[in-house]
Coordinates of C-alpha atoms in Angstrom, one line a residue:
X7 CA 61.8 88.6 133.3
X8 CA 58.2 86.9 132.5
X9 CA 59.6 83.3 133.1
X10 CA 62.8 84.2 135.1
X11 CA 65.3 86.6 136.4
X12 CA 68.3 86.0 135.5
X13 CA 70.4 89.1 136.1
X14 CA 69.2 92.8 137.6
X15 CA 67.0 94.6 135.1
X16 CA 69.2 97.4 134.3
X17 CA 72.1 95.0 133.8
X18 CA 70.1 93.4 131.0
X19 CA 69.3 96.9 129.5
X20 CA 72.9 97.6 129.0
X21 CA 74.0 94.0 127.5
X22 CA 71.0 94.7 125.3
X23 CA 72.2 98.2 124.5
X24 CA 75.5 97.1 123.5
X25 CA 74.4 94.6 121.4
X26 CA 72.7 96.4 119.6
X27 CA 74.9 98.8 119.2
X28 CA 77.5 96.0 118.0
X29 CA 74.8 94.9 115.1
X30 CA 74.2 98.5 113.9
X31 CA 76.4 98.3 111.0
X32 CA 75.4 95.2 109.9
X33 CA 71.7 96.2 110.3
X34 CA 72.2 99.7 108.3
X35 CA 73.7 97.0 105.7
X36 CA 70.8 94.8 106.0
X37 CA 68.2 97.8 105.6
X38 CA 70.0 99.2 102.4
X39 CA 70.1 95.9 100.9
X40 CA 66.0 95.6 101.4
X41 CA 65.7 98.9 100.4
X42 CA 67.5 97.9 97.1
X43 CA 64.7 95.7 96.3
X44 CA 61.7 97.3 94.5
X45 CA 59.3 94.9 96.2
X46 CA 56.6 96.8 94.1
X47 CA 52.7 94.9 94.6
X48 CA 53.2 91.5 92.7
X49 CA 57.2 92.1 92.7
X50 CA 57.9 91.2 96.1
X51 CA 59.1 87.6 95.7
X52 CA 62.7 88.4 95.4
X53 CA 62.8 90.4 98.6
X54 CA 60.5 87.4 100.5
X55 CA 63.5 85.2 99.0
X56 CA 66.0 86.9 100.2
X57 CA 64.9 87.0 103.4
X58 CA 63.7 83.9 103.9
X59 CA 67.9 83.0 103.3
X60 CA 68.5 85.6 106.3
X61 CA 66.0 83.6 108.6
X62 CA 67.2 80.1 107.6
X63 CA 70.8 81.7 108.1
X64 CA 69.8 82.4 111.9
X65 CA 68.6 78.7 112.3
X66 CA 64.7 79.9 112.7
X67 CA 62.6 77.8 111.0
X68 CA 61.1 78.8 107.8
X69 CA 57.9 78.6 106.5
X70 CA 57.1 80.4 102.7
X71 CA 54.0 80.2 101.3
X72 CA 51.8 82.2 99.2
X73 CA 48.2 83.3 99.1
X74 CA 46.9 80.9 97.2
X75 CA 48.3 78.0 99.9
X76 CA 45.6 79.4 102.4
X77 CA 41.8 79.9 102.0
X78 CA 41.2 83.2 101.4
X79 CA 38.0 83.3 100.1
X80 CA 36.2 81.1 103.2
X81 CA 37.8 84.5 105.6
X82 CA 35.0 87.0 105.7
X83 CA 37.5 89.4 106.0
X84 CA 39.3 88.8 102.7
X85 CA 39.9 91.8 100.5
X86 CA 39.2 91.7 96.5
X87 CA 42.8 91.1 94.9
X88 CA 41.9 92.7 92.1
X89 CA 44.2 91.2 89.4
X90 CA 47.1 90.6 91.3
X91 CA 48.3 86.3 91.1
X92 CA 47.8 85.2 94.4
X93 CA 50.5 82.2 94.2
X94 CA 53.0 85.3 93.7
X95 CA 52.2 87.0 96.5
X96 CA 54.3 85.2 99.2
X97 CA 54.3 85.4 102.5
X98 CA 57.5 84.3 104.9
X99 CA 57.1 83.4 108.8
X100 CA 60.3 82.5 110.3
X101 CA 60.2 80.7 114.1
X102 CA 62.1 80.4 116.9
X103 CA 60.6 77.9 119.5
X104 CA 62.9 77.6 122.8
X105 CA 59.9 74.9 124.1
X106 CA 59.6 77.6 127.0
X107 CA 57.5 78.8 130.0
X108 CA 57.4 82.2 128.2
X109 CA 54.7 84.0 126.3
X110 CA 54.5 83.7 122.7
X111 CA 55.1 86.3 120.4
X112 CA 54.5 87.8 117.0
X113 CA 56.8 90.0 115.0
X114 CA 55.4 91.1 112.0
X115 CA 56.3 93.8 109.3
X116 CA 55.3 94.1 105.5
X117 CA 57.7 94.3 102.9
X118 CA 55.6 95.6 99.9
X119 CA 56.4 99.4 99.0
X120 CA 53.9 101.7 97.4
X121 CA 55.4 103.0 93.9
X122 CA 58.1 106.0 93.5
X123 CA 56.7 108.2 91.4
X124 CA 59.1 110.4 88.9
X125 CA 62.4 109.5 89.6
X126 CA 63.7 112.8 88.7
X127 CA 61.9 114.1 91.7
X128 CA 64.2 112.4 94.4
X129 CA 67.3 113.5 95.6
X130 CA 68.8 110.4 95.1
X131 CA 68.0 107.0 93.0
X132 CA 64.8 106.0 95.6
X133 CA 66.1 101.9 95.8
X134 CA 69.5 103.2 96.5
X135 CA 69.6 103.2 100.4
X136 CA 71.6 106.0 100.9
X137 CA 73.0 107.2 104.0
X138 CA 73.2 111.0 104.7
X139 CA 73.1 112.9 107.7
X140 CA 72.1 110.2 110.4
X141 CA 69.1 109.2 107.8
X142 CA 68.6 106.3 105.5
X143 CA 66.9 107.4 102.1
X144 CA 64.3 105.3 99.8
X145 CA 61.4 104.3 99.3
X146 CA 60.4 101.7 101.7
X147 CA 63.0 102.9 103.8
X148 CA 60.6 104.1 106.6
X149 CA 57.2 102.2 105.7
X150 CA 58.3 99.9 106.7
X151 CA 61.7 98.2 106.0
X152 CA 63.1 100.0 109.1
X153 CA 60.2 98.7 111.3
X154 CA 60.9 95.1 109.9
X155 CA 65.2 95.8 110.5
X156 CA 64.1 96.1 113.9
X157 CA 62.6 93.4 114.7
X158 CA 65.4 91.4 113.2
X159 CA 67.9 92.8 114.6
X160 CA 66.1 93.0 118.2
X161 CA 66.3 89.2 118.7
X162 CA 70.1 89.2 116.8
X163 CA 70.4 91.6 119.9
X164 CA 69.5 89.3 122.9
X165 CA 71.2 86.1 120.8
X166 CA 74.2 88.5 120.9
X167 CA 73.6 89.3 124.4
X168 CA 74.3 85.9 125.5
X169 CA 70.2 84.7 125.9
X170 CA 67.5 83.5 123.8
X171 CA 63.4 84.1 124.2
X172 CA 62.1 81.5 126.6
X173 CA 59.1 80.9 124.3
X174 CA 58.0 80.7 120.8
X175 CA 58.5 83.5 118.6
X176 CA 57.1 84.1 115.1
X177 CA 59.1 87.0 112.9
X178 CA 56.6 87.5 109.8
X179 CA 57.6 89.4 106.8
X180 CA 54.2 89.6 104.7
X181 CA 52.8 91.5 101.5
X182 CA 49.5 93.1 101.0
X183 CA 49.7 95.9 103.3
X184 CA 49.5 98.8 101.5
X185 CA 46.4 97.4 99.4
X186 CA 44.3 94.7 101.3
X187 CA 46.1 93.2 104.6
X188 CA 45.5 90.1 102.9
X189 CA 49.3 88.7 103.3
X190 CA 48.6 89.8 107.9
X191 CA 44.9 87.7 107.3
X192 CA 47.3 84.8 105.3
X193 CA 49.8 83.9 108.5
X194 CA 46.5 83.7 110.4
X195 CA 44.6 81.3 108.0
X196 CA 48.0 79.6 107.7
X197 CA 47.2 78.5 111.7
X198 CA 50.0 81.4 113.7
X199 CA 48.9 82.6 116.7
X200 CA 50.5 84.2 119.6
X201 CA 50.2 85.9 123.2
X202 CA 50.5 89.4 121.4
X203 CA 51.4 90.7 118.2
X204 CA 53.8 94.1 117.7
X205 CA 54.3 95.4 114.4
X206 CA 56.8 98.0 114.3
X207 CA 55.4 100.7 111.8
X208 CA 56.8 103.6 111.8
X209 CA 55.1 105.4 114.7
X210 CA 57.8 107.8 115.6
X211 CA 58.0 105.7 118.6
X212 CA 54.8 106.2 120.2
X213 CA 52.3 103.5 120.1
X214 CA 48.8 103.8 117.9
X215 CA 45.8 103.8 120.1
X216 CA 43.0 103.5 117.4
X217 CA 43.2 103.5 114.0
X218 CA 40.4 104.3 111.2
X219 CA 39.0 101.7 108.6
X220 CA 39.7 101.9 104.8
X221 CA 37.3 101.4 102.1
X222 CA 39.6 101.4 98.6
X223 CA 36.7 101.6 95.1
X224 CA 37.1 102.2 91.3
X225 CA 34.6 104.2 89.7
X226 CA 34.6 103.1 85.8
X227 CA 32.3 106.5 84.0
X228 CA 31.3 106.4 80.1
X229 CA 30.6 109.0 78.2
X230 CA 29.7 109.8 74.4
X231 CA 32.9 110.7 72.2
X232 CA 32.5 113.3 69.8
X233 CA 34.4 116.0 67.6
X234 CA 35.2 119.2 70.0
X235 CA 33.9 120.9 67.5
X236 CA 30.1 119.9 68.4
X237 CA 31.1 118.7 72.0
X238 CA 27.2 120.0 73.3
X239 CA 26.4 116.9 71.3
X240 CA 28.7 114.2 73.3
X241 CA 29.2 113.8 77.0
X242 CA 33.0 114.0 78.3
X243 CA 33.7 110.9 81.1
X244 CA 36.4 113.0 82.8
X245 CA 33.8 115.9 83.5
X246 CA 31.2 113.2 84.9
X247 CA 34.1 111.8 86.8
X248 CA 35.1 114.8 88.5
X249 CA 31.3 115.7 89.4
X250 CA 31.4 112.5 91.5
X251 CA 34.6 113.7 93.1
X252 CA 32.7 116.4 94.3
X253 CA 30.1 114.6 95.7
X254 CA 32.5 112.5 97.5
X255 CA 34.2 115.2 98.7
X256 CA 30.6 116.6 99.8
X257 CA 30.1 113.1 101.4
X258 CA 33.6 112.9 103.3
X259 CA 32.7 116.6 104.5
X260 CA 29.4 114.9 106.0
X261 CA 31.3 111.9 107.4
X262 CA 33.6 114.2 109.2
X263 CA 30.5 116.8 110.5
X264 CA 30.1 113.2 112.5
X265 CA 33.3 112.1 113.9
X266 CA 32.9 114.6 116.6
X267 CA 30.6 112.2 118.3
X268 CA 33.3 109.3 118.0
X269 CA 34.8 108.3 121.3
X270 CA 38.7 108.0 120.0
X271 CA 38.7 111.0 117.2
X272 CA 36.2 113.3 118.2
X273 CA 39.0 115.8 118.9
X274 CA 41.2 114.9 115.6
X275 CA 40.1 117.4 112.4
X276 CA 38.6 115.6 109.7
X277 CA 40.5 112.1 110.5
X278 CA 38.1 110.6 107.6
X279 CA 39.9 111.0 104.4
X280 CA 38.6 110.9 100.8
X281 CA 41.5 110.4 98.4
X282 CA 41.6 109.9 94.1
X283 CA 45.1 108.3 94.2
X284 CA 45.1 107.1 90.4
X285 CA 42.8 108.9 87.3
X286 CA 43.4 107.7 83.9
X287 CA 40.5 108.6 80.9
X288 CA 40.4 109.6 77.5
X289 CA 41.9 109.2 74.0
X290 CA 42.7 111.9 72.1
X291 CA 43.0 115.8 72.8
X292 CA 40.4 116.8 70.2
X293 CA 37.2 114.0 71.5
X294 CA 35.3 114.1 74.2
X295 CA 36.3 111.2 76.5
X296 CA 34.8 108.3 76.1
X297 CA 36.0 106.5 79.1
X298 CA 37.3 107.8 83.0
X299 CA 38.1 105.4 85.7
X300 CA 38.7 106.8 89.7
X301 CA 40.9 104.7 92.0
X302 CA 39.3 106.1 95.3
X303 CA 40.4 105.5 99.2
X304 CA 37.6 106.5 102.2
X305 CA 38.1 106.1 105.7
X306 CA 35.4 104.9 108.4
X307 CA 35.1 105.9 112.2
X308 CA 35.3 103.3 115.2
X309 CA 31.8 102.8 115.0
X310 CA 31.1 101.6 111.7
X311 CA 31.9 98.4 109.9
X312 CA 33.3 98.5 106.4
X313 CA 30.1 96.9 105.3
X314 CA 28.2 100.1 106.3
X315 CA 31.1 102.2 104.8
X316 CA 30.5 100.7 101.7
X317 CA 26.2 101.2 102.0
X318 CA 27.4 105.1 102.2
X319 CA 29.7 105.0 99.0
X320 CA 26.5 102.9 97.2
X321 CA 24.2 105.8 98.7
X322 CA 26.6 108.7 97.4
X323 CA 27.1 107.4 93.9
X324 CA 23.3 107.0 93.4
X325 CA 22.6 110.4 94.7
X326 CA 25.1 111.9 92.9
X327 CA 24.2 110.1 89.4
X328 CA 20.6 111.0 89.8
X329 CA 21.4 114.7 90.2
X330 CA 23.1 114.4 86.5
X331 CA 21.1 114.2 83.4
X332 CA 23.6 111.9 81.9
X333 CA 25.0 109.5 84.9
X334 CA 20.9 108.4 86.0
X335 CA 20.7 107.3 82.6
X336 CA 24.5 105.9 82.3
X337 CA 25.8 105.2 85.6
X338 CA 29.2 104.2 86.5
X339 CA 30.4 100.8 87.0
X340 CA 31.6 100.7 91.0
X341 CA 34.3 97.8 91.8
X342 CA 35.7 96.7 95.1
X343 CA 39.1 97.1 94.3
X344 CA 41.2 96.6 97.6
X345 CA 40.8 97.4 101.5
X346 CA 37.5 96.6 103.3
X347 CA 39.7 97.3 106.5
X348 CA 37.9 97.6 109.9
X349 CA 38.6 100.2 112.2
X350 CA 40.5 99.7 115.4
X351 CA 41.4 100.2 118.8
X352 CA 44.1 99.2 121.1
X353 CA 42.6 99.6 124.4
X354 CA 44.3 100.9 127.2
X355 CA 45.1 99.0 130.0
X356 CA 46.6 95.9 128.3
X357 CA 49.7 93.7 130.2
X358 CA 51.4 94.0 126.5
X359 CA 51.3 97.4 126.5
X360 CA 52.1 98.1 129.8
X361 CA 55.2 95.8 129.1
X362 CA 56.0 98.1 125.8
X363 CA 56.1 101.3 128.2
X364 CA 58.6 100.0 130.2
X365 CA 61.0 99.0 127.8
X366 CA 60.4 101.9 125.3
X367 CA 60.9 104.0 128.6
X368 CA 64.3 102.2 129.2
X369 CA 65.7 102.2 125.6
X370 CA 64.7 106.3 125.1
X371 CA 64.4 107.6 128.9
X372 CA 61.0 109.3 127.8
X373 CA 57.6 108.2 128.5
X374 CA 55.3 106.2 125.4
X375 CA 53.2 108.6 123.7
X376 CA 50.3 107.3 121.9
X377 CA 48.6 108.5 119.0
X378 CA 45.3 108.2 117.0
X379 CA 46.2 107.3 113.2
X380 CA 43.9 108.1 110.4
X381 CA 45.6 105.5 108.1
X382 CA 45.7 101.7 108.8
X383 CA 47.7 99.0 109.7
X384 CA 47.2 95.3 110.1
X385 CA 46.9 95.0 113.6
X386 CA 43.5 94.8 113.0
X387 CA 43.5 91.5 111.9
X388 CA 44.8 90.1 115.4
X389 CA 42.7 92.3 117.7
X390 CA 39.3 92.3 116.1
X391 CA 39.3 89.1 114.7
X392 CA 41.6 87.2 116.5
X393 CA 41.3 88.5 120.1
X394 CA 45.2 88.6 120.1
X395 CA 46.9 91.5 121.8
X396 CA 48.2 93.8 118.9
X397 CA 51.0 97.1 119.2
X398 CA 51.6 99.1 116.6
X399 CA 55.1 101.0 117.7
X400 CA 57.9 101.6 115.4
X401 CA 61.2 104.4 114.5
X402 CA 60.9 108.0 113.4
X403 CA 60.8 109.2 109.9
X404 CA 59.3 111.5 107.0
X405 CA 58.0 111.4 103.9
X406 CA 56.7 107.6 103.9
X407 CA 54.6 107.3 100.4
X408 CA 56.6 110.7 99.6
X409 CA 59.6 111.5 98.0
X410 CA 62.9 111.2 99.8
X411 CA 61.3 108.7 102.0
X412 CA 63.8 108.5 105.4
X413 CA 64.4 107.0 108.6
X414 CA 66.3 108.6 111.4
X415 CA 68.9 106.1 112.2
X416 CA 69.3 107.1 115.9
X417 CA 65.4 106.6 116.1
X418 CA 65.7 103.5 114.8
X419 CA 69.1 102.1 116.9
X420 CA 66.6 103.0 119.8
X421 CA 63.3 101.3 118.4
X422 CA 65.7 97.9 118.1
X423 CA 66.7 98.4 121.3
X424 CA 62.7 98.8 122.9
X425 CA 62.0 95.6 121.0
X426 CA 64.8 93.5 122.3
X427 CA 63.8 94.6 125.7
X428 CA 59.8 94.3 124.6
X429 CA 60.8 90.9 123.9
X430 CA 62.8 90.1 126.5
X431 CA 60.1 90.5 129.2
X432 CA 57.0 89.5 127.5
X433 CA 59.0 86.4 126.6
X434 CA 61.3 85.5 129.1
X435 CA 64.5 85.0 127.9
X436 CA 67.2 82.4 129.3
X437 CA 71.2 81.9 129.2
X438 CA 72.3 80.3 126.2

């Protein structure tokens, strides 16, 4: 152990192992019953309640607050909220402080979900939980309810097992993560800091060596309603909408002719990603629309800031409006509306991750895998701006933003059972 050995390693490994496997019930119980809660963006303060009960029921300390408790605004890092009431966003970080020689530790998983889409379109009722076949079902289930399960029941695990950590250990449930990683940024303004951070995404158990950055914009286009009937005469908003798709597509294809030259993607097809994830426009079948607006997503390589990212989308949009006759003389409102996320990387080499092979080795008698992730995840926050260690390693699944969204439960009995071990070296852990 980090601070002291108090029984053979392998010893430890099987107490571990059969505590968790004496939880597992409970915690398929406990994951159903977050997965029951549609912790939609803004609607997430009945799940944070909830578990804030679950912590305080554990005798961690418990500390809720929201986003508007912490300075957002003074973080250069801050993403636009873009309508959403700050003082309901809350964020819970429950601690456990033994007063330990250990090193300290962060747990941290978000608890927003992304919506469901048509419900008739699942196989079953996507807040249900349902267990079928050695998989949980739901939205959330896998991104990332599982993941935050885990680290739960990883520490419920070594209590079980007759120790505690012999340091100070923050378990942060937090909001934001699917939109700006403001609720990861709000535990750090809010003063938490740690030796290392791992936040147990779901990874299929390998670790995420660099991740991309994420640039989210809202493209608001006019145009000139008229009768169908003379529609030369008027200009539609959903056709000058989806000529700037194309140009951002055109861009994204430019982007990509680059990432060759990037030192952790160079080998990964088109990891930068241009996505229209919400189009609404128009009011009537028979008139020209008078109004489009584009949610949009881009991704950025290693080596550029989101600032620069968001030169290029500035540079595209110009280009693009001064190639149509209409958009140069009536150009489209562009709004920040979400992620300004930097890129990342987890470099190799790291004591925390060397720790994290060993006891992902132990718990699934494979080696760690790593992998390059052209989405993000708030590690960021903790690596490039805090200059604290950050893993992102969590359970097997499919579909996450998908219908029938599932975890594989034996992935994730495993992924508990790396933590608690994860945990248990990095901290040091000591007879209760």
């Amino acid at each position: 152990m980090a601070t002291e050995t108090l029984t053979k390693p392998d010893q430890l490994t099987e107490q571990l192992r059969a505590a968790v496997d004496r939880n597992f019930d409970d915690q398929l119980g406990f994951l159903a019953r977050m997965v029951q809660f549609r912790s939609l963006r803004g609607e997430e303060t009945p799940q944070q309640d909830w578990l804030a009960q679950q912590f305080a029921g554990r005798g961690y300390g418990v500390d809720t607050f929201s986003l508007a408790d912490v300075d957002l605004a003074s973080h250069p890092k801050a993403a636009p909220l873009d309508g959403i009431d700050p003082a309901g966003s809350k964020q819970v970080v429950a601690t456990y402080d033994s007063q330990g020689k250990g090193r300290s530790l962060i747990l941290q998983g978000h608890i927003d979900v992304v919506p469901e889409g048509p419900t008739d379109l699942w196989t079953d009722q996507p807040y249900a939980g349902v267990v079928r076949d050695g998989w949980m079902i739901g939205r959330g289930a896998l991104d990332m309810k599982a993941g935050v399960s885990a680290m739960i029941f990883a520490l419920d695990a070594i209590r079980g097992a007759g120790y505690a950590p012999d340091a100070r250990v923050h378990l942060q449930t937090v909001t934001e993560e699917e939109s700006t990683g403001n609720g990861a940024l709000a535990t750090l303004l809010r003063g938490y800091r740690a030796d290392a951070c791992l936040i147990p995404e779901p990874t299929g158990h390998t670790l995420t060596r660099a991740q991309v950055g994420t640039i989210w914009f809202r493209l608001r286009v006019r145009g000139t309603p008229v009768h169908v009937a003379y529609s030369e005469t008027g200009t539609s908003a959903i056709l000058s909408a989806t000529h700037l798709i194309r140009a951002f597509q055109d861009y994204t294809k430019t982007i990509n002719a680059k990432a060759a030259r990037d030192p952790w993607f160079g080998q990964v097809k088109n990891p930068i990603k241009f996505n229209v994830g919400i189009i609404k426009g128009g009011d009537w079948p028979s008139s020209t629309a008078a109004w489009c607006e584009l949610d949009c997503r881009l991704g950025l390589l290693t080596d550029e800031t989101p600032q620069q990212a968001m030169r290029g989308i500035e540079q595209c949009l110009a280009e693009a409006q001064a190639a149509d006759s209409f958009l140069s003389e009536n150009p489209a409102e562009l709004i920040w509306s979400g992620f300004q996320a930097d890129p990342a990387v987890c470099e190799p080499g790291g004591v925390a991750e060397a720790v994290l092979t060993a006891a992902h080795q132990a718990a699934f008698q494979a080696p760690l895998d790593v992998r390059l992730s052209t989405a993000v995840n708030d590690t960021r926050y903790y690596c490039v701006d805090y200059g604290i260690p950050a893993l992102c390693y969590g359970p097997y699944g499919m579909a996450p933003h998908g219908f029938d969204e599932r975890v594989d439960l034996e992935s994730l009995r495993k992924t508990t059972l790396s933590i608690a071990l994860f945990v248990a070296e990095w901290c040091g852990v000591k007879k209760l």
